[in-house]
Coordinates of C-alpha atoms in Angstrom, one line a residue:
M1 CA 36.2 18.5 15.6
K2 CA 35.5 18.5 11.9
K3 CA 34.7 14.9 12.0
N4 CA 32.2 15.4 14.9
F5 CA 30.5 18.1 12.9
I6 CA 30.1 16.1 9.8
Y7 CA 28.6 13.3 12.0
L8 CA 26.0 15.6 13.6
V9 CA 25.1 16.9 10.1
F10 CA 24.6 13.3 8.9
I11 CA 22.5 12.1 11.9
A12 CA 20.1 15.1 11.6
L13 CA 19.5 14.8 8.1
S14 CA 19.5 11.0 7.5
I15 CA 17.9 9.5 10.7
T16 CA 14.5 10.9 11.3
L17 CA 11.4 9.6 13.1
V18 CA 9.2 10.1 10.2
S19 CA 11.2 8.2 7.5
C20 CA 9.4 5.2 6.3
E21 CA 12.5 3.5 4.8
K22 CA 16.2 3.7 6.0
T23 CA 19.4 3.0 4.0
T24 CA 22.2 3.3 6.5
T25 CA 25.4 5.0 5.2
D26 CA 28.1 5.1 7.7
P27 CA 29.8 8.6 8.2
V28 CA 33.5 8.8 8.9
I29 CA 33.6 8.6 12.6
P30 CA 35.7 7.1 15.4
S31 CA 35.0 3.4 15.8
G32 CA 33.9 2.0 19.2
G33 CA 35.1 -1.5 18.1
E34 CA 33.5 -4.9 18.2
I35 CA 32.0 -6.8 21.0
T36 CA 31.9 -10.5 20.9
E37 CA 31.7 -11.7 24.6
D38 CA 28.9 -11.2 27.4
I39 CA 28.9 -7.9 29.1
T40 CA 29.3 -8.0 32.9
T41 CA 30.4 -4.4 33.9
D42 CA 28.5 -1.2 33.0
M43 CA 29.1 0.3 29.7
T44 CA 28.2 3.7 28.2
F45 CA 27.9 4.1 24.3
A46 CA 28.8 7.7 23.6
T47 CA 27.7 10.0 20.9
G48 CA 29.8 9.9 18.0
T49 CA 30.6 6.2 18.4
T50 CA 29.8 3.1 16.4
Y51 CA 30.0 -0.4 18.0
T52 CA 29.5 -3.7 16.3
F53 CA 27.9 -6.8 18.3
D54 CA 28.8 -10.2 17.0
G55 CA 26.9 -13.1 18.2
T56 CA 24.6 -13.5 21.0
I57 CA 25.7 -11.2 23.6
R58 CA 24.2 -11.4 27.2
I59 CA 24.1 -8.5 29.6
R60 CA 24.7 -10.0 33.2
N61 CA 24.5 -8.0 36.1
A62 CA 25.2 -4.7 34.3
K63 CA 23.8 -1.6 32.8
L64 CA 24.1 -0.5 29.4
T65 CA 23.7 3.3 28.4
F66 CA 23.2 4.6 25.1
E67 CA 23.7 8.1 24.5
A68 CA 21.9 10.3 21.8
G69 CA 23.5 9.5 18.4
S70 CA 25.2 6.3 19.1
I71 CA 25.2 3.7 16.3
I72 CA 25.0 0.0 17.2
K73 CA 25.4 -2.6 14.4
F74 CA 24.8 -6.4 14.7
T75 CA 26.3 -9.1 12.4
D76 CA 23.9 -11.7 11.0
G77 CA 21.8 -13.3 13.6
S78 CA 23.4 -11.5 16.4
S79 CA 21.4 -10.3 19.6
L80 CA 21.5 -8.4 22.7
E81 CA 20.0 -10.6 25.6
F82 CA 19.1 -8.8 29.0
A83 CA 19.3 -11.1 32.3
Y84 CA 18.8 -14.2 30.1
W85 CA 19.9 -16.4 33.2
D86 CA 17.8 -16.9 36.2
G87 CA 19.1 -15.0 39.3
E88 CA 20.9 -12.2 37.2
W89 CA 19.7 -8.6 36.5
A90 CA 20.2 -6.2 33.7
T91 CA 19.4 -2.7 32.8
L92 CA 19.1 -0.9 29.6
E93 CA 18.9 2.9 29.1
V94 CA 18.5 4.3 25.7
N95 CA 18.8 8.2 25.7
G96 CA 18.1 9.3 22.2
T97 CA 16.5 12.7 21.2
E98 CA 14.3 13.7 18.3
E99 CA 17.4 15.1 16.4
L100 CA 19.8 12.3 17.4
P101 CA 18.1 9.0 17.9
V102 CA 20.1 5.9 18.8
L103 CA 20.3 3.4 15.9
F104 CA 20.2 -0.3 16.5
T105 CA 20.7 -1.6 12.8
S106 CA 22.5 -4.3 10.6
A107 CA 26.3 -4.5 10.0
N108 CA 25.7 -5.4 6.4
T109 CA 26.6 -3.2 3.6
N110 CA 23.3 -4.0 2.1
P111 CA 21.1 -4.5 4.8
S112 CA 17.8 -6.4 4.6
S113 CA 15.0 -7.5 7.1
G114 CA 16.1 -10.4 9.4
D115 CA 19.8 -9.7 9.2
W116 CA 20.2 -9.8 13.0
A117 CA 18.0 -11.1 15.8
G118 CA 17.0 -8.3 18.2
L119 CA 16.9 -7.0 21.8
H120 CA 15.7 -9.6 24.2
F121 CA 14.6 -8.8 27.8
Y122 CA 14.1 -11.6 30.3
K123 CA 12.9 -11.7 33.9
G124 CA 15.7 -9.9 35.6
S125 CA 15.6 -7.0 33.3
N126 CA 14.7 -3.9 35.3
E127 CA 14.2 -0.1 34.7
C128 CA 14.7 -0.6 31.0
I129 CA 14.0 2.5 28.8
I130 CA 14.3 2.9 25.0
H131 CA 13.7 6.4 24.1
Y132 CA 14.1 7.9 20.7
A133 CA 15.6 4.8 19.2
I134 CA 15.5 3.3 15.6
I135 CA 15.6 -0.5 15.5
E136 CA 15.8 -1.8 12.0
Y137 CA 16.5 -5.0 9.9
A138 CA 16.0 -7.3 12.9
G139 CA 13.7 -10.2 13.4
S140 CA 15.9 -13.3 12.3
K141 CA 14.4 -15.6 14.8
D142 CA 10.9 -16.8 14.2
T143 CA 9.7 -17.0 17.7
F144 CA 11.1 -13.6 18.7
G145 CA 10.7 -10.3 17.4
S146 CA 12.8 -7.2 16.9
V147 CA 12.2 -6.6 20.5
Y148 CA 11.3 -9.5 22.8
I149 CA 9.9 -8.9 26.3
E150 CA 9.4 -11.9 28.7
E151 CA 8.6 -11.8 32.4
S152 CA 9.6 -8.1 32.5
D153 CA 8.8 -4.7 31.4
I154 CA 10.2 -1.8 29.5
A155 CA 9.4 1.8 28.6
F156 CA 9.3 2.2 25.0
T157 CA 8.7 5.9 23.6
H158 CA 9.3 7.9 20.5
S159 CA 10.9 5.2 18.7
I160 CA 10.7 3.4 15.3
I161 CA 10.8 -0.3 14.5
R162 CA 11.2 -0.8 10.6
E163 CA 12.2 -3.5 8.2
A164 CA 11.5 -6.2 10.5
A165 CA 11.5 -9.8 9.4
N166 CA 9.1 -11.0 12.3
V167 CA 6.8 -9.3 14.9
G168 CA 8.0 -6.0 15.6
I169 CA 7.5 -6.3 19.5
R170 CA 6.7 -9.6 21.0
M171 CA 5.6 -9.8 24.6
K172 CA 5.5 -13.2 26.2
K173 CA 4.8 -14.6 29.6
E174 CA 3.9 -11.4 31.5
G175 CA 5.8 -9.2 29.3
Y176 CA 4.5 -5.8 29.1
F177 CA 5.1 -1.9 28.7
N178 CA 5.2 0.2 31.7
T179 CA 5.2 3.2 29.4
F180 CA 4.3 3.2 25.5
D181 CA 3.8 6.2 23.4
S182 CA 4.5 8.0 20.2
N183 CA 6.1 5.2 18.3
Y184 CA 6.2 4.3 14.8
F185 CA 6.0 1.0 13.1
T186 CA 6.6 0.5 9.4
N187 CA 7.6 -2.2 7.0
I188 CA 6.9 -5.2 9.4
D189 CA 6.6 -8.5 7.8
S190 CA 4.4 -9.8 10.5
Y191 CA 2.4 -8.1 13.3
P192 CA 3.8 -4.9 14.7
I193 CA 3.1 -6.2 18.2
S194 CA 2.1 -9.3 19.8
V195 CA 0.9 -9.6 23.5
Y196 CA -0.8 -11.8 25.9
I197 CA -4.3 -10.8 26.9
N198 CA -3.3 -9.8 30.5
N199 CA -1.3 -6.9 29.2
V200 CA -3.1 -5.5 26.1
H201 CA -4.0 -2.5 28.5
T202 CA -0.3 -1.6 28.5
I203 CA -0.5 -0.7 24.9
T204 CA -1.2 3.1 25.1
G205 CA -0.6 6.4 23.8
V206 CA -0.7 7.7 20.1
N207 CA 1.2 5.5 17.8
T208 CA 1.7 5.2 14.1
Y209 CA 1.3 1.9 12.4
E210 CA 2.1 1.5 8.6
T211 CA 1.6 -2.3 8.7
A212 CA -0.5 -4.8 6.9
L213 CA -1.7 -6.4 10.0
G214 CA -2.8 -5.3 13.6
I215 CA -1.8 -6.2 17.1
W216 CA -1.9 -9.9 17.7
I217 CA -3.4 -11.2 21.0
E218 CA -2.0 -14.6 21.2
N219 CA -1.8 -17.9 22.8
D220 CA -5.3 -19.0 23.9
E221 CA -4.6 -17.4 27.5
D222 CA -7.0 -16.2 30.1
F223 CA -7.4 -12.7 31.5
T224 CA -6.9 -13.0 35.2
L225 CA -6.2 -9.8 36.8
Q226 CA -8.3 -8.1 39.3
G227 CA -9.0 -4.4 39.0
E228 CA -10.1 -2.0 36.3
Y229 CA -8.2 -1.9 32.9
Y230 CA -8.7 0.1 29.7
W231 CA -7.8 -0.9 26.0
T232 CA -7.0 2.0 24.0
D233 CA -8.0 2.4 20.2
Q234 CA -4.6 2.0 18.3
N235 CA -6.0 2.7 14.9
I236 CA -5.2 -0.7 13.7
P237 CA -7.2 -3.9 14.5
F238 CA -6.5 -6.4 17.4
Y239 CA -6.3 -9.8 16.3
Q240 CA -7.7 -12.5 18.7
E241 CA -6.3 -15.9 18.6
G242 CA -8.0 -19.1 20.3
T243 CA -10.4 -18.8 23.4
I244 CA -9.8 -16.0 25.8
R245 CA -11.4 -16.2 29.4
F246 CA -11.9 -13.1 31.3
G247 CA -12.5 -13.2 35.0
A248 CA -10.9 -13.1 38.5
E249 CA -12.1 -14.1 41.9
G250 CA -12.9 -11.4 44.6
N251 CA -13.7 -8.1 43.1
G252 CA -13.2 -9.5 39.6
S253 CA -11.9 -7.7 36.4
I254 CA -13.4 -4.7 34.6
I255 CA -12.3 -4.1 31.0
H256 CA -13.1 -0.9 29.3
I257 CA -12.7 -0.9 25.4
A258 CA -12.2 2.6 23.8
P259 CA -14.6 3.9 21.0
G260 CA -13.1 3.0 17.6
T261 CA -11.5 -0.2 18.7
E262 CA -11.5 -3.1 16.3
I263 CA -11.2 -6.8 17.3
L264 CA -10.8 -9.5 14.7
F265 CA -11.2 -13.1 15.6
M266 CA -9.2 -15.7 14.0
E267 CA -10.9 -19.1 13.3
D268 CA -12.5 -20.5 16.3
G269 CA -11.7 -17.3 18.2
R270 CA -13.9 -16.8 21.2
W271 CA -14.4 -14.7 24.4
D272 CA -15.7 -16.4 27.6
I273 CA -16.6 -13.7 30.3
A274 CA -16.6 -15.1 33.7
Y275 CA -16.5 -18.7 32.5
W276 CA -15.1 -20.2 35.8
A277 CA -17.2 -20.5 39.0
D278 CA -16.5 -17.9 41.4
H279 CA -14.9 -15.7 38.6
Y280 CA -16.3 -12.1 38.0
A281 CA -15.8 -9.8 35.0
T282 CA -17.3 -6.8 33.6
I283 CA -16.7 -5.8 29.8
I284 CA -17.6 -2.2 28.9
A285 CA -17.7 -1.7 25.2
E286 CA -19.3 1.6 24.6
G287 CA -18.5 3.2 21.2
T288 CA -20.0 6.3 19.6
T289 CA -21.9 6.8 16.6
E290 CA -18.7 8.4 14.9
K291 CA -16.5 5.6 16.5
P292 CA -18.3 2.4 17.0
I293 CA -16.5 -0.7 18.2
L294 CA -16.1 -3.6 15.9
F295 CA -16.0 -7.3 16.6
S296 CA -15.5 -9.2 13.5
T297 CA -13.6 -11.9 11.4
A298 CA -9.9 -11.7 10.7
S299 CA -10.4 -13.4 7.5
P300 CA -9.9 -11.4 4.3
S301 CA -12.9 -13.0 2.8
P302 CA -15.4 -13.0 5.5
A303 CA -18.3 -15.5 5.9
A304 CA -20.9 -16.3 8.6
G305 CA -19.3 -18.6 11.1
D306 CA -15.8 -17.5 10.7
W307 CA -15.3 -17.2 14.5
K308 CA -17.2 -18.6 17.5
S309 CA -18.6 -16.1 20.1
L310 CA -18.8 -13.7 22.8
S311 CA -20.1 -15.7 25.7
F312 CA -21.3 -14.4 29.1
Y313 CA -21.8 -16.6 32.1
K314 CA -22.9 -16.2 35.7
G315 CA -20.3 -13.9 37.0
A316 CA -20.6 -11.4 34.2
N317 CA -21.8 -8.3 36.1
N318 CA -23.0 -5.0 34.4
C319 CA -21.5 -5.7 30.9
S320 CA -22.6 -3.0 28.5
F321 CA -22.2 -2.9 24.6
Q322 CA -23.2 0.4 22.9
H323 CA -22.6 1.4 19.3
C324 CA -21.0 -1.8 18.6
T325 CA -21.0 -4.1 15.4
V326 CA -20.8 -7.8 15.8
E327 CA -20.4 -9.9 12.7
F328 CA -19.5 -13.0 10.9
G329 CA -19.5 -15.3 14.1
G330 CA -21.6 -18.0 15.4
S331 CA -19.7 -21.1 14.2
V332 CA -21.2 -23.2 17.0
E333 CA -24.8 -23.9 16.5
F334 CA -26.0 -24.1 20.1
I335 CA -24.1 -21.2 21.5
G336 CA -24.8 -18.3 19.0
M337 CA -22.6 -15.3 17.9
I338 CA -23.5 -13.8 21.4
H339 CA -24.2 -16.4 24.2
L340 CA -25.7 -15.4 27.6
E341 CA -26.0 -18.1 30.4
E342 CA -27.3 -16.9 33.7
A343 CA -26.0 -13.4 32.9
N344 CA -27.5 -10.0 31.9
V345 CA -25.9 -7.6 29.5
T346 CA -27.0 -4.2 27.9
F347 CA -27.0 -3.9 24.1
L348 CA -28.0 -0.4 22.8
N349 CA -27.4 1.0 19.3
C350 CA -25.6 -2.2 18.2
E351 CA -25.6 -4.0 14.9
F352 CA -25.5 -7.9 14.5
Y353 CA -24.6 -9.1 11.1
Y354 CA -24.2 -12.6 9.3
S355 CA -24.1 -15.0 12.2
K356 CA -24.0 -18.7 11.2
S357 CA -26.2 -19.5 14.2
N358 CA -28.4 -17.3 16.5
A359 CA -27.2 -13.8 16.7
I360 CA -27.8 -13.7 20.5
N361 CA -28.5 -16.7 22.4
L362 CA -30.0 -16.4 25.9
R363 CA -30.2 -19.7 28.1
E364 CA -31.4 -20.3 31.5
D365 CA -31.7 -17.2 33.5
A366 CA -30.0 -14.7 31.1
Y367 CA -31.6 -11.6 30.1
F368 CA -31.1 -8.0 28.8
T369 CA -30.4 -5.3 31.3
D370 CA -31.1 -2.7 28.6
F371 CA -32.0 -3.2 25.0
G372 CA -33.0 -1.1 22.1
N373 CA -32.4 0.6 18.7
N374 CA -30.3 -2.5 17.5
I375 CA -30.1 -3.8 14.0
F376 CA -30.1 -7.5 12.9
L377 CA -29.3 -8.4 9.4
G378 CA -28.2 -11.5 7.2
N379 CA -28.1 -13.8 10.3
L380 CA -28.7 -17.5 9.1
L381 CA -30.9 -18.6 12.1
Y382 CA -32.8 -16.6 14.9
P383 CA -31.9 -13.1 15.7
I384 CA -32.6 -13.8 19.2
S385 CA -33.2 -17.0 21.2
I386 CA -34.5 -16.6 24.7
Y387 CA -36.4 -18.3 27.5
P388 CA -39.8 -17.2 28.4
N389 CA -39.2 -15.6 31.7
F390 CA -37.1 -12.9 30.1
V391 CA -38.8 -12.2 26.8
H392 CA -40.0 -8.8 28.4
T393 CA -36.4 -7.7 28.5
I394 CA -36.6 -7.2 24.7
V395 CA -37.6 -3.6 24.5
G396 CA -37.1 -0.6 22.4
E397 CA -37.3 -0.1 18.6
N398 CA -35.1 -2.5 16.9
T399 CA -34.7 -3.3 13.1
I400 CA -34.7 -6.9 12.5
T401 CA -34.5 -8.2 9.0
T402 CA -34.6 -11.9 8.9
D403 CA -36.5 -15.0 7.7
L404 CA -37.0 -16.2 11.3
G405 CA -38.3 -14.3 14.2
I406 CA -37.4 -14.2 18.1
L407 CA -37.3 -17.8 19.4
I408 CA -39.1 -18.3 22.7
M409 CA -37.4 -21.6 23.4
N410 CA -37.2 -24.9 25.2
D411 CA -40.7 -25.8 26.2
D412 CA -40.3 -23.7 29.3
D413 CA -42.6 -21.8 31.7
L414 CA -42.9 -18.2 32.4
N415 CA -43.1 -18.8 36.2
I416 CA -41.7 -15.6 37.8
A417 CA -44.5 -13.7 39.5
G418 CA -44.9 -10.1 38.2
T419 CA -46.4 -8.1 35.3
Y420 CA -44.6 -8.4 31.9
T421 CA -45.1 -7.0 28.4
W422 CA -44.0 -8.4 25.2
T423 CA -43.2 -5.4 23.0
K424 CA -44.1 -5.1 19.3
Q425 CA -41.0 -5.9 17.5
S426 CA -40.3 -5.9 13.5
T427 CA -40.3 -9.6 13.6
P428 CA -42.6 -12.3 15.0
Y429 CA -41.9 -14.2 18.2
I430 CA -41.9 -17.9 17.8
I431 CA -43.1 -20.2 20.4
D432 CA -41.4 -23.8 20.4
G433 CA -43.1 -26.4 22.5
H434 CA -45.6 -25.9 25.4
L435 CA -45.5 -22.3 26.9
R436 CA -47.0 -22.3 30.4
V437 CA -47.8 -18.7 31.9
G438 CA -48.2 -18.8 35.7
A439 CA -46.9 -18.5 39.2
E440 CA -47.9 -19.0 42.9
G441 CA -48.8 -16.0 45.1
N442 CA -49.6 -12.9 43.0
G443 CA -49.1 -14.9 39.7
V444 CA -48.2 -13.6 36.4
K445 CA -49.8 -11.0 34.3
L446 CA -48.7 -11.1 30.6
I447 CA -49.5 -8.2 28.3
I448 CA -49.0 -8.4 24.6
E449 CA -48.6 -5.1 22.7
P450 CA -50.9 -4.1 19.8
G451 CA -49.3 -5.3 16.3
T452 CA -47.3 -7.9 17.9
V453 CA -47.1 -11.2 15.7
V454 CA -46.9 -14.6 17.8
Q455 CA -46.0 -17.7 15.7
F456 CA -46.2 -21.3 16.9
M457 CA -44.0 -24.2 15.9
E458 CA -45.6 -27.6 15.1
S459 CA -47.9 -28.8 18.2
A460 CA -46.8 -25.8 20.2
Q461 CA -49.4 -24.4 22.6
F462 CA -50.1 -21.5 24.9
D463 CA -51.4 -22.6 28.5
I464 CA -52.4 -20.0 31.2
A465 CA -52.2 -21.2 34.7
Y466 CA -51.7 -24.8 33.8
W467 CA -50.2 -25.9 37.2
A468 CA -52.2 -26.3 40.3
E469 CA -52.0 -23.1 42.6
H470 CA -50.7 -21.1 39.9
T471 CA -52.5 -18.1 38.7
A472 CA -52.3 -16.0 35.6
S473 CA -53.7 -13.1 33.5
F474 CA -53.2 -13.0 29.8
V475 CA -53.9 -9.7 28.1
A476 CA -53.7 -9.4 24.3
K477 CA -55.5 -6.0 23.2
G478 CA -54.6 -5.1 19.9
T479 CA -56.4 -2.4 17.9
L480 CA -58.4 -2.2 14.6
D481 CA -55.2 -0.8 12.9
A482 CA -52.7 -3.0 15.0
P483 CA -54.3 -6.4 15.7
I484 CA -52.4 -9.1 17.5
I485 CA -51.8 -12.2 15.4
F486 CA -51.5 -15.7 16.7
T487 CA -50.6 -18.1 13.7
S488 CA -48.4 -20.9 12.3
V489 CA -44.7 -20.4 11.8
S490 CA -44.9 -22.4 8.7
P491 CA -44.4 -20.4 5.4
A492 CA -47.2 -22.6 3.9
P493 CA -49.6 -22.8 6.9
T494 CA -52.4 -25.6 7.2
K495 CA -55.0 -26.3 9.8
G496 CA -53.8 -27.8 13.1
D497 CA -50.2 -26.5 12.6
W498 CA -50.3 -25.7 16.3
A499 CA -52.4 -26.6 19.1
G500 CA -54.0 -23.3 20.6
F501 CA -54.7 -21.6 23.9
N502 CA -55.6 -23.6 27.0
Y503 CA -57.0 -21.7 30.0
F504 CA -57.1 -23.5 33.4
E505 CA -58.5 -22.8 36.9
G506 CA -56.0 -20.2 38.0
S507 CA -56.8 -18.0 34.9
N508 CA -58.3 -14.5 35.6
N509 CA -59.0 -11.2 34.2
C510 CA -57.9 -12.4 30.7
E511 CA -58.7 -10.3 27.6
M512 CA -58.4 -11.0 23.9
D513 CA -59.4 -8.0 21.8
Y514 CA -58.7 -7.3 18.2
C515 CA -56.9 -10.7 17.8
E516 CA -56.5 -13.0 14.9
I517 CA -56.1 -16.9 15.9
T518 CA -55.4 -18.8 12.8
Y519 CA -54.2 -22.4 11.9
A520 CA -54.5 -23.9 15.3
G521 CA -56.5 -26.9 16.4
G522 CA -53.8 -29.5 16.4
H523 CA -54.6 -31.2 19.6
E524 CA -55.0 -35.0 19.6
K525 CA -58.3 -34.5 21.5
P526 CA -61.2 -32.4 19.8
W527 CA -60.4 -29.4 21.7
G528 CA -60.6 -25.7 20.1
A529 CA -58.3 -22.9 19.1
I530 CA -59.4 -21.6 22.6
T531 CA -60.0 -24.1 25.2
L532 CA -61.2 -23.8 28.7
Q533 CA -60.6 -26.5 31.5
N534 CA -62.2 -25.9 34.8
A535 CA -61.5 -22.3 34.4
G536 CA -64.7 -20.5 35.0
T537 CA -65.2 -17.3 33.2
P538 CA -61.8 -15.9 33.0
L539 CA -61.7 -14.5 29.3
T540 CA -63.2 -11.4 27.7
L541 CA -63.1 -12.1 23.9
S542 CA -64.1 -9.4 21.5
N543 CA -63.4 -7.9 17.9
S544 CA -61.5 -11.0 17.0
N545 CA -61.3 -13.6 14.3
I546 CA -60.6 -17.4 14.6
A547 CA -60.1 -19.1 11.3
H548 CA -58.5 -22.1 9.6
I549 CA -58.8 -24.3 12.7
N550 CA -58.5 -28.1 12.6
A551 CA -61.0 -28.4 15.5
H552 CA -63.6 -26.2 17.2
G553 CA -63.2 -22.5 17.5
I554 CA -63.9 -22.4 21.2
S555 CA -64.2 -25.5 23.5
V556 CA -65.4 -25.3 27.0
D557 CA -66.2 -28.0 29.7
E558 CA -69.9 -28.1 30.6
D559 CA -70.8 -26.5 33.9
E560 CA -67.1 -25.5 34.6
S561 CA -66.3 -22.9 32.2
S562 CA -67.7 -20.4 29.5
V563 CA -66.8 -17.6 27.2
D564 CA -68.9 -14.7 25.9
Y565 CA -68.0 -14.3 22.4
S566 CA -70.9 -12.2 21.3
N567 CA -68.9 -9.0 20.8
N568 CA -67.7 -9.2 17.3
V569 CA -66.0 -12.4 17.1
T570 CA -66.0 -14.3 13.9
F571 CA -65.2 -17.9 12.8
D572 CA -64.1 -18.9 9.5
D573 CA -63.0 -22.4 8.0
L574 CA -63.4 -24.5 11.2
N575 CA -63.4 -28.3 11.2
G576 CA -65.7 -28.1 14.2
V577 CA -68.2 -25.7 15.5
A578 CA -67.7 -22.3 16.5
Y579 CA -68.7 -23.0 20.3
H580 CA -68.3 -26.4 21.6
V581 CA -69.3 -27.6 25.0
R582 CA -67.6 -30.8 26.1

């Protein structure tokens, strides 16, 4: 009786769930003996007993029950393996309490991390529960952890893993938690948890991590589960290794990322959302002002291009990023830090920093579902690269601090019928190649907001209704205080850097008011900064200046086109005449 009283006092005082370090001192208690062989019948480890496991002990078609306050010691390199062999089953039930946790520890007099291997769970493990346990000084095997879970699931609650020589808990090949909450990790030499992408959502609850590293998402795997899943904020980062592809057939996958979550990418880390044909996925990463979501580098010395990208493909539906920071990615130049291809995504109140390539790269039919109040800073190439058909999806007030503007790319057309507005942004739009505006049927109406700056690369030009049977209306109406500027992208501009505006037969109801057109006239033929070809009288030009032109100011074809430029239109520094009739 006296011995039992001493034992209970010892447990209450020296084994607590808030202790950061543990030095095990055995009380004088009855010994439960030593186990050296596999266990094939049910066993219960009672309160007030100490057992020693020596070697690799496999639990085969049996259940182990550990009562509150039992102490289990392991000799060097020893482990408990549950259902190791195919076709076998095993169950573990650890029933500790807050006052009397179950202790799994080293048998050494002077224990240290990595003395023993750990608790290993395989495919036949079922209904395994670890409740109020302390697991310490384990992790002797490099590819395992103090707890190893493979093709099985366990409940892990109110427990401590400490003094671990390797990963605290390692989940491989569909290993996951069916319950996880109120656990404590401290003095872990590696990651507290490693997990495959399909089972990140099983890391739940409020847990405490006093570790140098976060949760490791490993092994270049795909997220392939159909349904809706939630990633919780664990107050430590998730570390992303390799390329993770999200998507499933049918109704696809929906992943919610909680406010405050941090995802840090290792070198060449990348997310591909709906990469495979007929796969669908939705990522909802909606932080708050107080708890933004972070996508960044795992490097302790961060630099632009440390990781690859977040890439969205055709099956990426209703993806939304709000109050997120994305930084230090973009290692692949033609992809960008964020890449959209035949996809549409919302970005609101987000920050994009230090991409080695374009911060956001939109290709083919990609566009923004909603966009606004975003910040771009320190990106080494363009903040946004986008095709002409979807420039109008760049809306809202955004802060773009960069040497380069928004790239309208790839010598492409704006050819979807409708009315579109290019909003004034804090950086110029930059046109690469020939931009042709027009569509069949009702055609295209393109409006440029006052104060907008549009820059042109070498030989670039703006064609209105270029193709036969296309119609287009181009309306650029600035104000005295906010003129619209069309000019060269060159930091040291010269006459003829870019070609100019060309109006063709399908042009109609076009207006240019309070505009400045400079450094154009780069056509091989002697056209003008504004050229009309069989266009009739589509353009009203007023309150504008045409200057530093390597050709005529305005050029029209005789009897086919004309422009009234009598309303306060001025010309300066032309290599031709103000108004040329061909």
